[in-house]
Short mmCIF file of C-alpha atoms in Angstrom, two decimals:
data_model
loop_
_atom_site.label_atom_id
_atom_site.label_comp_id
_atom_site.label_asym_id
_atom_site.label_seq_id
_atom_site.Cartn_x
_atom_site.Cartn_y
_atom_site.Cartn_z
CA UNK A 1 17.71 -28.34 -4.77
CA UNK A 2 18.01 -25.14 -2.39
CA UNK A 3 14.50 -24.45 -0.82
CA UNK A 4 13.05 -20.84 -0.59
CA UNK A 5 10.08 -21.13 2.04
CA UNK A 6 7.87 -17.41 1.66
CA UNK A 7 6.07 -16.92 4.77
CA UNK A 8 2.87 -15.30 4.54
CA UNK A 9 0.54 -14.66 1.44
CA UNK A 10 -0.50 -11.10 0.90
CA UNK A 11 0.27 -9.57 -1.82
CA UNK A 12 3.93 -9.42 -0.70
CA UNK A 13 3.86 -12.79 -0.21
CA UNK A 14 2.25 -13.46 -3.68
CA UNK A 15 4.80 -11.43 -5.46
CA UNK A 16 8.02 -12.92 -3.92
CA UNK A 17 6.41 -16.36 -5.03
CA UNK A 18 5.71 -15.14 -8.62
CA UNK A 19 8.87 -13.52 -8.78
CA UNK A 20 10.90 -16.65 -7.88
CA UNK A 21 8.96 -18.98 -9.49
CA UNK A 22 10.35 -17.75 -12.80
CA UNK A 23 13.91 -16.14 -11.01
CA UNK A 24 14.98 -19.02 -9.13
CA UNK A 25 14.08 -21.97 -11.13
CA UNK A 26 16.63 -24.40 -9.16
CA UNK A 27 14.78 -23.93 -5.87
CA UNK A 28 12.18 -25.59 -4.31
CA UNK A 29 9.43 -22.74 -3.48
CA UNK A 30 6.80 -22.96 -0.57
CA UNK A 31 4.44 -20.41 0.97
CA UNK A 32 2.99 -20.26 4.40
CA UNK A 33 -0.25 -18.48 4.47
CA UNK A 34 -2.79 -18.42 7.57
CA UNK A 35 -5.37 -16.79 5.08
CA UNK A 36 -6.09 -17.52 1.66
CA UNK A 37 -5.24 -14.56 -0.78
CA UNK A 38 -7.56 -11.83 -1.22
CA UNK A 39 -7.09 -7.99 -2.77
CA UNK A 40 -7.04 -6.08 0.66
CA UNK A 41 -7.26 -2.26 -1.38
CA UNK A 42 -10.82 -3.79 -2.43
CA UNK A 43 -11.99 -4.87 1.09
CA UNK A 44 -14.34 -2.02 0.47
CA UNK A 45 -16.68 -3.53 -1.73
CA UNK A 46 -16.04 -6.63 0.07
CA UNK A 47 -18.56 -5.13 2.60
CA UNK A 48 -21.29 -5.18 0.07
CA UNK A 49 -20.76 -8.73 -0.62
CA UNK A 50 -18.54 -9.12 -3.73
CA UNK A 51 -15.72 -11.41 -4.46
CA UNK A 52 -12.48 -9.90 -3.52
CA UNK A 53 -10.50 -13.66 -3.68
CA UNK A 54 -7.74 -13.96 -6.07
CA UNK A 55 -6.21 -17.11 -7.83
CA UNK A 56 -3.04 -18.53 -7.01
CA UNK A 57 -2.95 -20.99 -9.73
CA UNK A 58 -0.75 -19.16 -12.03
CA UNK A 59 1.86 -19.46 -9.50
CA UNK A 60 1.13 -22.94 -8.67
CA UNK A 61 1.16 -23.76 -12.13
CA UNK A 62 4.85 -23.22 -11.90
CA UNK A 63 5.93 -25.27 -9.47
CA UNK A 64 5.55 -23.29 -5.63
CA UNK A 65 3.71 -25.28 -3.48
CA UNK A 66 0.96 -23.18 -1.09
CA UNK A 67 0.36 -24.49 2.80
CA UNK A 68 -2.39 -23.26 4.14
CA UNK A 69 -1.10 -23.03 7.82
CA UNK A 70 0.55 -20.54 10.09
CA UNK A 71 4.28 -20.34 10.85
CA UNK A 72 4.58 -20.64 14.80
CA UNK A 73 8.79 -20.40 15.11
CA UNK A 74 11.96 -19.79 12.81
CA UNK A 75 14.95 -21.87 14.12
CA UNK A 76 17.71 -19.95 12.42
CA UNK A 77 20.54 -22.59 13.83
CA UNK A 78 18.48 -25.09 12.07
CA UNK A 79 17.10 -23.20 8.96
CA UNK A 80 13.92 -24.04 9.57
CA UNK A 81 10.44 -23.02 10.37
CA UNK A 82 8.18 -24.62 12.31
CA UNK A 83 4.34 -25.19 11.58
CA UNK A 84 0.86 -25.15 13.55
CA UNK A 85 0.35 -28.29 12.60
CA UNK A 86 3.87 -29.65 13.81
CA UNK A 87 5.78 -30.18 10.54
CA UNK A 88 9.07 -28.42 9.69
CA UNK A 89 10.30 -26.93 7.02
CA UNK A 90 13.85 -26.70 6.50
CA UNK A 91 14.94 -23.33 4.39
CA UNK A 92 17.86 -21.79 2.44
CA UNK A 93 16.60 -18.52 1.84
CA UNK A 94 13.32 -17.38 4.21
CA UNK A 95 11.28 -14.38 2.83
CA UNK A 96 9.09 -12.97 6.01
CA UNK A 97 6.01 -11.25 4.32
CA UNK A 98 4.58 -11.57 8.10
CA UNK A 99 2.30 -7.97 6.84
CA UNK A 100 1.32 -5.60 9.95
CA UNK A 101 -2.11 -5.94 12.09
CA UNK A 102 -4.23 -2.70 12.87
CA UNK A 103 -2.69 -0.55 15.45
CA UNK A 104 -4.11 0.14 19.04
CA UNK A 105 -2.97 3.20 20.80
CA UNK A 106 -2.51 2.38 24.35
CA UNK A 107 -2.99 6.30 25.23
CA UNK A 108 -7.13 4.70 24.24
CA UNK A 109 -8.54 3.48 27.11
CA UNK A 110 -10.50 0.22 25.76
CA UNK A 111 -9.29 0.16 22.31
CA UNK A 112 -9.07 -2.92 22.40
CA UNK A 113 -13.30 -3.56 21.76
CA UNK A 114 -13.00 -1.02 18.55
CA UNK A 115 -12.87 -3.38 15.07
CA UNK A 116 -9.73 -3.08 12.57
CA UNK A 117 -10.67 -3.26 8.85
CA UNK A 118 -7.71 -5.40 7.58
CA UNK A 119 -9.24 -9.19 6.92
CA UNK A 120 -12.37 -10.28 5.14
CA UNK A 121 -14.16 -11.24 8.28
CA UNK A 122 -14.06 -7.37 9.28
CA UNK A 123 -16.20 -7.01 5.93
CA UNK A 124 -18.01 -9.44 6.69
CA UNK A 125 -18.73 -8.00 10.57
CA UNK A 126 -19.74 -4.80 8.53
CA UNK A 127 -21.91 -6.76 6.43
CA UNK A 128 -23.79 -8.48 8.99
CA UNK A 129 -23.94 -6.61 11.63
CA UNK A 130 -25.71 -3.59 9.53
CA UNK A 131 -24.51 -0.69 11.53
CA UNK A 132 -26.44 2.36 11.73
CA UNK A 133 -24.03 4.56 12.46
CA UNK A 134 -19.66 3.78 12.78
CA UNK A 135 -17.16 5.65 14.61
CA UNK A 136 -13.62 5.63 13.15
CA UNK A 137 -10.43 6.46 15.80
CA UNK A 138 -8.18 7.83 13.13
CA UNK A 139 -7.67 9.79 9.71
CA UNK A 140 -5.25 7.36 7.67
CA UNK A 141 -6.15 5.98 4.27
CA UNK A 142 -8.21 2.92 5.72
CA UNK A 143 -10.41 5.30 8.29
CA UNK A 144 -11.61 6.59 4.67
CA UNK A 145 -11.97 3.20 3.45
CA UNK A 146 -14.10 2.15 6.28
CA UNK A 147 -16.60 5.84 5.74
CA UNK A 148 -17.48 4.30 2.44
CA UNK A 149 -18.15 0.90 3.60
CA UNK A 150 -20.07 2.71 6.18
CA UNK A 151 -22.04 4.70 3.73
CA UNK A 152 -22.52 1.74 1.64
CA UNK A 153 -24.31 -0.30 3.99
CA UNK A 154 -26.70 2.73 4.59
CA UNK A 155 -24.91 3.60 8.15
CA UNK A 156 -23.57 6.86 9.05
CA UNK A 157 -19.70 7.43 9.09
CA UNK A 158 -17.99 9.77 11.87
CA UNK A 159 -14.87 10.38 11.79
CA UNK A 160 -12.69 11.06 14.81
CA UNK A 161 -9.28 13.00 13.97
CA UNK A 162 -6.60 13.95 16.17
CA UNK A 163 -4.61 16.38 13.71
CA UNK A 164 -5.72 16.27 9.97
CA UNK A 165 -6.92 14.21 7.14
CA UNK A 166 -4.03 11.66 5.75
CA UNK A 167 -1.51 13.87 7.32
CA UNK A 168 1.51 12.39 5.89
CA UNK A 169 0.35 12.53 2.17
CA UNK A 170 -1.45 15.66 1.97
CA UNK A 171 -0.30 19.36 1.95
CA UNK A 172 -2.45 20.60 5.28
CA UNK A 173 -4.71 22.70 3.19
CA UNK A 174 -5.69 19.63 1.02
CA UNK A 175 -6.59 17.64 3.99
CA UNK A 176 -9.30 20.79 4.63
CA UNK A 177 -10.55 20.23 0.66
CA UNK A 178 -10.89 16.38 1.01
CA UNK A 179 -12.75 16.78 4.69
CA UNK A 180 -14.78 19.29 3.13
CA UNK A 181 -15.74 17.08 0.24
CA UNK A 182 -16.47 14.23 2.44
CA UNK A 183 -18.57 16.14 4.52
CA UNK A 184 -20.66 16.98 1.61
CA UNK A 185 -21.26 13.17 0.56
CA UNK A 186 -22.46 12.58 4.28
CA UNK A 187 -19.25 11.68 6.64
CA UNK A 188 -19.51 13.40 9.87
CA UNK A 189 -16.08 14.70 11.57
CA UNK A 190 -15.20 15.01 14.62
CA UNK A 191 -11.72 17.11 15.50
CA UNK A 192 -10.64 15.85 18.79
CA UNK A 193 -8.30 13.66 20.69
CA UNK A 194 -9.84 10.20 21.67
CA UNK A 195 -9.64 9.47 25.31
CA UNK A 196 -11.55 5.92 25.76
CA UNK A 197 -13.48 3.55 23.50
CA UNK A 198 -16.76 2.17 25.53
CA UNK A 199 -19.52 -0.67 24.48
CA UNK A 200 -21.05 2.03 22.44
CA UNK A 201 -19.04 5.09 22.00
CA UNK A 202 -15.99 6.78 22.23
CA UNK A 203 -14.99 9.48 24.35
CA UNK A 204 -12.64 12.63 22.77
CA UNK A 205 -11.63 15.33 24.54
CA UNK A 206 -15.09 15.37 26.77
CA UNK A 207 -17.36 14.46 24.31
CA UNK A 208 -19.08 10.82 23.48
CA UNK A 209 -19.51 10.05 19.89
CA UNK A 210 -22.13 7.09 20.45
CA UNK A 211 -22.02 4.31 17.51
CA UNK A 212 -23.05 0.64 17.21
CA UNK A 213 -19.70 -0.39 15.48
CA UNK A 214 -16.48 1.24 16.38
CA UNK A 215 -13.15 0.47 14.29
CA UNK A 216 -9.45 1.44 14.50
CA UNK A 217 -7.71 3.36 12.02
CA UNK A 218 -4.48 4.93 13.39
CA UNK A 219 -2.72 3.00 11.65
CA UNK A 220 -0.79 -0.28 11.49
CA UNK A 221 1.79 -2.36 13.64
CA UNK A 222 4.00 -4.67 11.73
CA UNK A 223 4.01 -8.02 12.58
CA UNK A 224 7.38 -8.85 13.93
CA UNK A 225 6.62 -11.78 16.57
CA UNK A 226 8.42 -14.12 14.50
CA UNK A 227 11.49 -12.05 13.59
CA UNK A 228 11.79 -10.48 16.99
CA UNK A 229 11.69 -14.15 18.64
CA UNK A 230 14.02 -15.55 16.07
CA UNK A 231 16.55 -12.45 17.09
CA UNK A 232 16.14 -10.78 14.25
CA UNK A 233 17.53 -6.50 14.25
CA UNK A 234 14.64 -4.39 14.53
CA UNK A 235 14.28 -0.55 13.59
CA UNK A 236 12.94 2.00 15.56
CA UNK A 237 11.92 -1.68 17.48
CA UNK A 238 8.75 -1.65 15.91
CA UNK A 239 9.57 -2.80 12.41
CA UNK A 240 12.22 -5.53 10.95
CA UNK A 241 15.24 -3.97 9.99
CA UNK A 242 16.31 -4.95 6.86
CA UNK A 243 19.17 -3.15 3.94
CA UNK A 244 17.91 -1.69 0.43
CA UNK A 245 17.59 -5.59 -1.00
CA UNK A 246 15.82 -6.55 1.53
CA UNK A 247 18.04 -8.42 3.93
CA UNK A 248 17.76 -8.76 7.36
CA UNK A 249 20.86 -9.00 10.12
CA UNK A 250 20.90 -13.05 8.76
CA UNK A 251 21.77 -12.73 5.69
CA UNK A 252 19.71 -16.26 4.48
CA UNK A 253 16.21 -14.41 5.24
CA UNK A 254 14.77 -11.31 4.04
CA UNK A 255 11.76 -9.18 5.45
CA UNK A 256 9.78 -7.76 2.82
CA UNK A 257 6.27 -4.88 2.52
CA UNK A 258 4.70 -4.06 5.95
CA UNK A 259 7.06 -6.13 8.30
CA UNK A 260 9.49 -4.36 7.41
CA UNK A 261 11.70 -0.37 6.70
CA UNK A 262 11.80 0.33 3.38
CA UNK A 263 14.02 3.33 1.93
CA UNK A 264 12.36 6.80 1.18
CA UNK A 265 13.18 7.78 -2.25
CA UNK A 266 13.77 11.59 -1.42
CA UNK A 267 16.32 11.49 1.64
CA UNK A 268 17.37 7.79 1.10
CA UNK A 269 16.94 6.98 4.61
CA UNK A 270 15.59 4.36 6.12
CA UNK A 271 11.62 4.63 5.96
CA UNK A 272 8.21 3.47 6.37
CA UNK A 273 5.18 3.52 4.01
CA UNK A 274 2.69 0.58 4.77
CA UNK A 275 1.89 0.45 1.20
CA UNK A 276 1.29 -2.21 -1.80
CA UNK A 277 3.40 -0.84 -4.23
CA UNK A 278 6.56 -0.97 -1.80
CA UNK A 279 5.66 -4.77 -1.09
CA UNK A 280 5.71 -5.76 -4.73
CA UNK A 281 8.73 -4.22 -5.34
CA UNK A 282 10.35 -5.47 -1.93
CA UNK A 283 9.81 -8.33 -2.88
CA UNK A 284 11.34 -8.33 -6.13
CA UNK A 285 14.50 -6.54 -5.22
CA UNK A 286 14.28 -9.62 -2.45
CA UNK A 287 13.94 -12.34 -5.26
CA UNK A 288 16.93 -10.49 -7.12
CA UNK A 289 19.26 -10.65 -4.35
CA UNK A 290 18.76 -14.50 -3.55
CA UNK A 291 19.60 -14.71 -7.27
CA UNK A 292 22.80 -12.93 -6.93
CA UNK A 293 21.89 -9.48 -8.10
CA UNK A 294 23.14 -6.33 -6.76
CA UNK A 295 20.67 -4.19 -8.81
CA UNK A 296 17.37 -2.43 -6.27
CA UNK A 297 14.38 -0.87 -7.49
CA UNK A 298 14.13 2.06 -5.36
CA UNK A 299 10.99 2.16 -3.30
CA UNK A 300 8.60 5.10 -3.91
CA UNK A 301 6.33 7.13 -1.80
CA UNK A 302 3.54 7.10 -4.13
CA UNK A 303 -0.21 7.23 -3.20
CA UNK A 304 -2.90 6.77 -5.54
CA UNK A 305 -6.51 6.32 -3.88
CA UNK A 306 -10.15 6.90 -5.31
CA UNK A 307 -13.48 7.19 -3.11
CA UNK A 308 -16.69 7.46 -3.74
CA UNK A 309 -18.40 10.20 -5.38
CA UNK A 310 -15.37 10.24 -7.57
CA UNK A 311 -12.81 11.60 -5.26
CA UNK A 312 -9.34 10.82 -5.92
CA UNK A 313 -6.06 11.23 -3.84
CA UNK A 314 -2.46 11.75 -5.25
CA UNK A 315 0.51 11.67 -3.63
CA UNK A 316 4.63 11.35 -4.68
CA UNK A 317 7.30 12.12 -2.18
CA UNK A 318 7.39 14.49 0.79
CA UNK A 319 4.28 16.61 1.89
CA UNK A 320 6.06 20.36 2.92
CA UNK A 321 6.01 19.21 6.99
CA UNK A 322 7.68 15.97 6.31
CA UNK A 323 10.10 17.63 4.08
CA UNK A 324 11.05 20.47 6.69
CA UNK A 325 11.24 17.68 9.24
CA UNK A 326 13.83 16.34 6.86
CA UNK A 327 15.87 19.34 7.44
CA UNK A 328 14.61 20.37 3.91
CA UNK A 329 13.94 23.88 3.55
CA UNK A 330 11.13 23.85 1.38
CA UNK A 331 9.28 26.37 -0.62
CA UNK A 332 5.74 25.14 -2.53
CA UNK A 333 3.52 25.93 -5.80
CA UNK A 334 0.01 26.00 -5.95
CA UNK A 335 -0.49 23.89 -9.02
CA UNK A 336 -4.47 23.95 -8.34
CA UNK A 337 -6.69 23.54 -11.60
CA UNK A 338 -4.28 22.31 -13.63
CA UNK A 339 -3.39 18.85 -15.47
CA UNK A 340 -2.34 18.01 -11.78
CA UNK A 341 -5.73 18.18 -10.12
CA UNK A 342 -8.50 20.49 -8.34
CA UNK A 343 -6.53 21.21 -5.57
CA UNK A 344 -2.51 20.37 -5.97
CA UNK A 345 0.47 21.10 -4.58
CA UNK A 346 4.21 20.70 -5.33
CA UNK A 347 7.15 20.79 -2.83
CA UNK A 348 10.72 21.73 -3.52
CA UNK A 349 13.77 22.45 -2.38
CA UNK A 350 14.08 26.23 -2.20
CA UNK A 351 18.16 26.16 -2.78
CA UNK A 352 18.58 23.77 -5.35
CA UNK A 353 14.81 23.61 -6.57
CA UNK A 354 15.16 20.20 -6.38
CA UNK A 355 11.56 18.59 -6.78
CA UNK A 356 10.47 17.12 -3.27
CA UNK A 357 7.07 16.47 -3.12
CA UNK A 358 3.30 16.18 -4.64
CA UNK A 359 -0.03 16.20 -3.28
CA UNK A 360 -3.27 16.51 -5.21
CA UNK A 361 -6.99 16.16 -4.42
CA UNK A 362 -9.36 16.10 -7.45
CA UNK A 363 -12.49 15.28 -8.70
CA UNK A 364 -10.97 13.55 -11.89
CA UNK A 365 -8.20 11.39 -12.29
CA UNK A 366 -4.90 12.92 -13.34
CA UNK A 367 -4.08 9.78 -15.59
CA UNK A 368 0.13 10.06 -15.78
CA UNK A 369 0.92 12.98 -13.99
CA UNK A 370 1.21 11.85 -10.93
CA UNK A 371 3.61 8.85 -12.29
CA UNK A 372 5.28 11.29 -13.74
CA UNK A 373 6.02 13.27 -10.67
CA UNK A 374 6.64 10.48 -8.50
CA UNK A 375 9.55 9.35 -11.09
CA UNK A 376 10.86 13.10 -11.46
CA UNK A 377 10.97 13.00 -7.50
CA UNK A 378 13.78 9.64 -7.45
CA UNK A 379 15.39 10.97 -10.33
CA UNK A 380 15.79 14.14 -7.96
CA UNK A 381 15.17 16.65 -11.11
CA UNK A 382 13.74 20.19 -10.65
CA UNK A 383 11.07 21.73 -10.06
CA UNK A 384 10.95 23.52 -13.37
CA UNK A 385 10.93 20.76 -15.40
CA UNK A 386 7.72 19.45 -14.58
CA UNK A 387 5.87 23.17 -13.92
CA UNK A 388 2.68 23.31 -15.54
CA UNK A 389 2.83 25.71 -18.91
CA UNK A 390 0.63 28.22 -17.32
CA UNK A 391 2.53 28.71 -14.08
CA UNK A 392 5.51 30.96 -14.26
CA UNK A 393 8.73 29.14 -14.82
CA UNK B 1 -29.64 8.10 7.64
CA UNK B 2 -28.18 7.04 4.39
CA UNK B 3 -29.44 4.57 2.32
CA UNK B 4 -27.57 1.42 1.47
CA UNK B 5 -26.06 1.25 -2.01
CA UNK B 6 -24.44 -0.59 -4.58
CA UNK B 7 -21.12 0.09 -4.25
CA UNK B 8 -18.58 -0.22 -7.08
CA UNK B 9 -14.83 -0.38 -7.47
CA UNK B 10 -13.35 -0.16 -11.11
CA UNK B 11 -10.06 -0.86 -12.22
CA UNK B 12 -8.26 -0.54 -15.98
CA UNK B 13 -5.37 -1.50 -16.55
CA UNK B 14 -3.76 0.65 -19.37
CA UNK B 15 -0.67 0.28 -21.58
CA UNK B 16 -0.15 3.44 -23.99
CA UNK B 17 1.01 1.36 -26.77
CA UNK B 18 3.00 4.63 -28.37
CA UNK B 19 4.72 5.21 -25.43
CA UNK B 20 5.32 1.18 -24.16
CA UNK B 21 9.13 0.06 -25.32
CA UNK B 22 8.21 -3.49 -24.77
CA UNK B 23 10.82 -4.01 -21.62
CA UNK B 24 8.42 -6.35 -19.78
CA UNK B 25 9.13 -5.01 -16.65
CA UNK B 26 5.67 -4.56 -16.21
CA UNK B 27 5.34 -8.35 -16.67
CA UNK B 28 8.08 -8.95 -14.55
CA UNK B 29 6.93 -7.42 -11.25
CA UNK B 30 2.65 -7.95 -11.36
CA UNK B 31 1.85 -10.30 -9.15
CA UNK B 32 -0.84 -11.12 -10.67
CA UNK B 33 0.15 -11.51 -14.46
CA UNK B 34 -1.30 -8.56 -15.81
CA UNK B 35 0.73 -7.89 -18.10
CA UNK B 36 1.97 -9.97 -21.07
CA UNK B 37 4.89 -9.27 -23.70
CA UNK B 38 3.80 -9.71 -27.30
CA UNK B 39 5.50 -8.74 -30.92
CA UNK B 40 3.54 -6.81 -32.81
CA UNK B 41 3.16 -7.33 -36.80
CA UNK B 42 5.93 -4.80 -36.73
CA UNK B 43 8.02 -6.83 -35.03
CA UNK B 44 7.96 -4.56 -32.03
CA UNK B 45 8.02 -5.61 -28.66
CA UNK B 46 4.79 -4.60 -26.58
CA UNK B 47 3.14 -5.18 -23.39
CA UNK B 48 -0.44 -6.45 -23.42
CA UNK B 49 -2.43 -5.97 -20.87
CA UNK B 50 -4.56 -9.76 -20.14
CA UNK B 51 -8.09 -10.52 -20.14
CA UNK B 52 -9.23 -9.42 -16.79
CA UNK B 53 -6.66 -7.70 -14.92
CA UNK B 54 -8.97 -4.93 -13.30
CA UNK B 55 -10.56 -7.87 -11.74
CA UNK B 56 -7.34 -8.99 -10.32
CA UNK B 57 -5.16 -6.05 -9.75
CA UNK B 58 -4.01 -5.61 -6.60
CA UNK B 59 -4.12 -1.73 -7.32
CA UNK B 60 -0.01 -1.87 -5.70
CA UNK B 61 0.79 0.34 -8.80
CA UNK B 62 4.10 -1.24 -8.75
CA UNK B 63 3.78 -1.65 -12.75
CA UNK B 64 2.83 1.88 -12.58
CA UNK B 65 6.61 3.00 -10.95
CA UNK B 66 8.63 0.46 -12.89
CA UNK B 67 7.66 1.60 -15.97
CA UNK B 68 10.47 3.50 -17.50
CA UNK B 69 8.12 5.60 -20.20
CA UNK B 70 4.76 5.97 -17.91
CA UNK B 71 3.39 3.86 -20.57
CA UNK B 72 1.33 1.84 -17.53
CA UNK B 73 -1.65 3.61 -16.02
CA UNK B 74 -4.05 1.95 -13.79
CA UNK B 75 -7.10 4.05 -13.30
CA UNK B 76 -9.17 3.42 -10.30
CA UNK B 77 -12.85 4.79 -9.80
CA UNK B 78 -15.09 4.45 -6.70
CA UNK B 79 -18.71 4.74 -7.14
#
């Protein structure tokens, strides 16, 4: 009986083993997790105390054994990993669902005292600690997250941004419409470029923004200690190289969700997007392979995100700077106020009108429409198929 | 400075039954099981979403992208 060992069990992780639980019923499944499984998107209310733990039993209930342990080495000569706790586990197929930690700028003096948000015990820190007011390096997706756990608690959230709001999934004057809502539910912003991160404050371009609790949001680093000491290719030699199945330069162990490139579904080149949706279906096209299959689910750039006050965030495919850096040249609609959101834009190519891009931010929730975009954007269709009726075709 | 509140995160999990073609890919990628594929009196194939999925979605939207008739929506609200 071939043995599949699936290290690491985020969702990633968690999908791979569901998916070959019922896909490769001759082998012998096992995953390696250092932290039992929890829904990270929800880490927000996690700060207020509720239950964010999920079940694995449906997936033990078929067979895949869970060790609760952490993966110190791969031996690739001798297929096998080897545990914390000593033991080894030989492999015929290795999945690496290793995730990514919060990333530290080293151009920030003393980052390394500022908090990530990324594991329950930084929601629990939050919890306990009852900060009055937070100051959050960084304008990703999780810097937002960590203004409404902020605001939660009864704390004031400041954020500190370099450039703009979500850069890479909003059209730059959306990023003004979000801020501007934001500001109106009570997060403070501060436009400049942080210099140092103290005891108490941080430093940005000459001025201190004091706090009591100071977290990183700049993003994330993959986790590639394991790969990279095993010899594994990297990309850009910060992430895990792997092809559009998910294969790595051995051919016996894939790299799957954060750890690793994934493929952007508008230029087809290797990408990143640090996203759940790309690990799930990583790690199916992963489980296909090891099965024999050829077929891959192409991995979208798709963003849907809601925040308090009811504030939601939509985004498919290239914003209009990522396109022209591309080598796109890109023309966009205002699609504002209609079935697409508040504020909405779309991106396309101005030769072909080929359909590039979508960004939206809205007070309501567009339902379908933004699935429906995101899938017009890999089928590469045009722009004027999916205009609204009331802008001119 | 603010007060603290209850904060709460909502997730449905929807299948538009008119639009669903009963491919299961839904069922095949959730992590989480989600999703089930039942026949309907019709004799149609259908995906049903299972007790308690906002609980347990992962909110990756995968389900969401493999759909092939954006009969799967997951609506998410903040409050």
């Amino acid at each position: 009986m071939p043995d599949l060992v699936i290290v690491g069990a985020g969702l990633g992780g968690l999908a791979a083993a569901w998916d070959a639980a019922r896909f490769l019923p001759d082998y012998k499944i096992k995953v390696i997790g250092d932290e039992r499984p929890y829904v990270r998107h929800k880490l927000r209310v996690a700060v207020v105390g509720k239950d964010i733990s999920i079940s694995t039993k449906h997936i033990e209930n078929l067979g895949v054994e869970f060790v609760w342990d952490k993966v110190t080495k791969i031996r690739r000569e001798q297929r096998e990993v080897v545990l914390e706790s000593g033991e080894k586990l030989n492999y015929d197929h290795l999945i690496l669902a290793t995730g990514s930690q919060p990333s530290r700028p080293k151009s920030i003096e003393g980052i390394e005292k500022a908090m990530g948000f990324r594991r329950l015990e930084d929601a629990q820190r939050i919890r306990e600690e009852k900060p009055s007011r937070v100051a959050i390096i960084g304008a990703s997706f999780v810097a937002l997250h960590v203004a409404d756990s902020a605001l939660a608690v009864g704390a004031e959230p400041v954020i500190i941004v370099r450039s703009r709001l979500v850069r890479k999934s909003l059209e730059p004057e959306l990023s003004q419409k979000l801020e501007e809502r934001l500001k109106e539910l009570g997060v403070e912003f501060v436009h400049a470029k942080p210099k140092s991160v103290k005891d108490n404050a941080v430093e940005a371009d000459g001025e201190v923004i004091e706090a009591d609790l100071i977290v990183t949001a700049t993003g994330v680093n993959p986790d590639i200690r394991l790969a990279k000491e095993a010899g594994l290719e990297l990309i850009w030699d910060w992430a895990v190289k792997v092809d559009e199945q998910g294969r790595t330069s051995d051919p016996r162990i894939f790299a799957i969700g954060d750890v690793a490139n994934c493929y952007c579904p508008v230029t087809g080149k290797p990408d990143y997007f640090g996203i759940g949706t790309v690990a799930t279906l990583m790690a199916y096209n992963a489980v296909k392979a090891i099965q024999g299959s050829k077929a891959v689910v192409k991995t979208p750039a798709y963003i849907k995100d809601a925040f308090m006050g009811g504030n939601f965030v939509f985004r498919a495919g290239l914003v209009s700077p990522q396109a022209e850096k591309a080598g796109f040249n890109v023309e966009r609609i205002d699609v504002s106020g209609t079935e697409y959101g508040d504020h909405a834009y779309i991106v396309y190519e101005k030769e072909t009108r080929r359909l590039i891009g979508f960004s939206s931010v809205s007070n309501r929730d567009i339902g379908s429409k933004a699935i429906e975009l995101e899938k017009a954007i890999r089928l590469k269709r045009k722009v004027d198929d999916v205009l609204p009726s009331d802008i001119g075709r | 400075m603010p007060e603290a509140r209850e904060m709460v995160h909502e997730v449905k999990v929807t299948v538009d039954e008119n639009r669903c073609v009963g491919c299961g890919l839904c069922e095949q990628v959730c992590p989480v099981r989600n999703f089930e594929i039942v026949t309907t009196e019709s004799g149609k194939k259908k995906s049903r979403v299972t007790e308690g999925a906002g609980e347990r979605c992962f909110c990756c939207k995968a389900c969401e992208v493999i759909c092939p008739t954006q009969a799967v929506v997951i609506y998410e609200g903040l409050a």
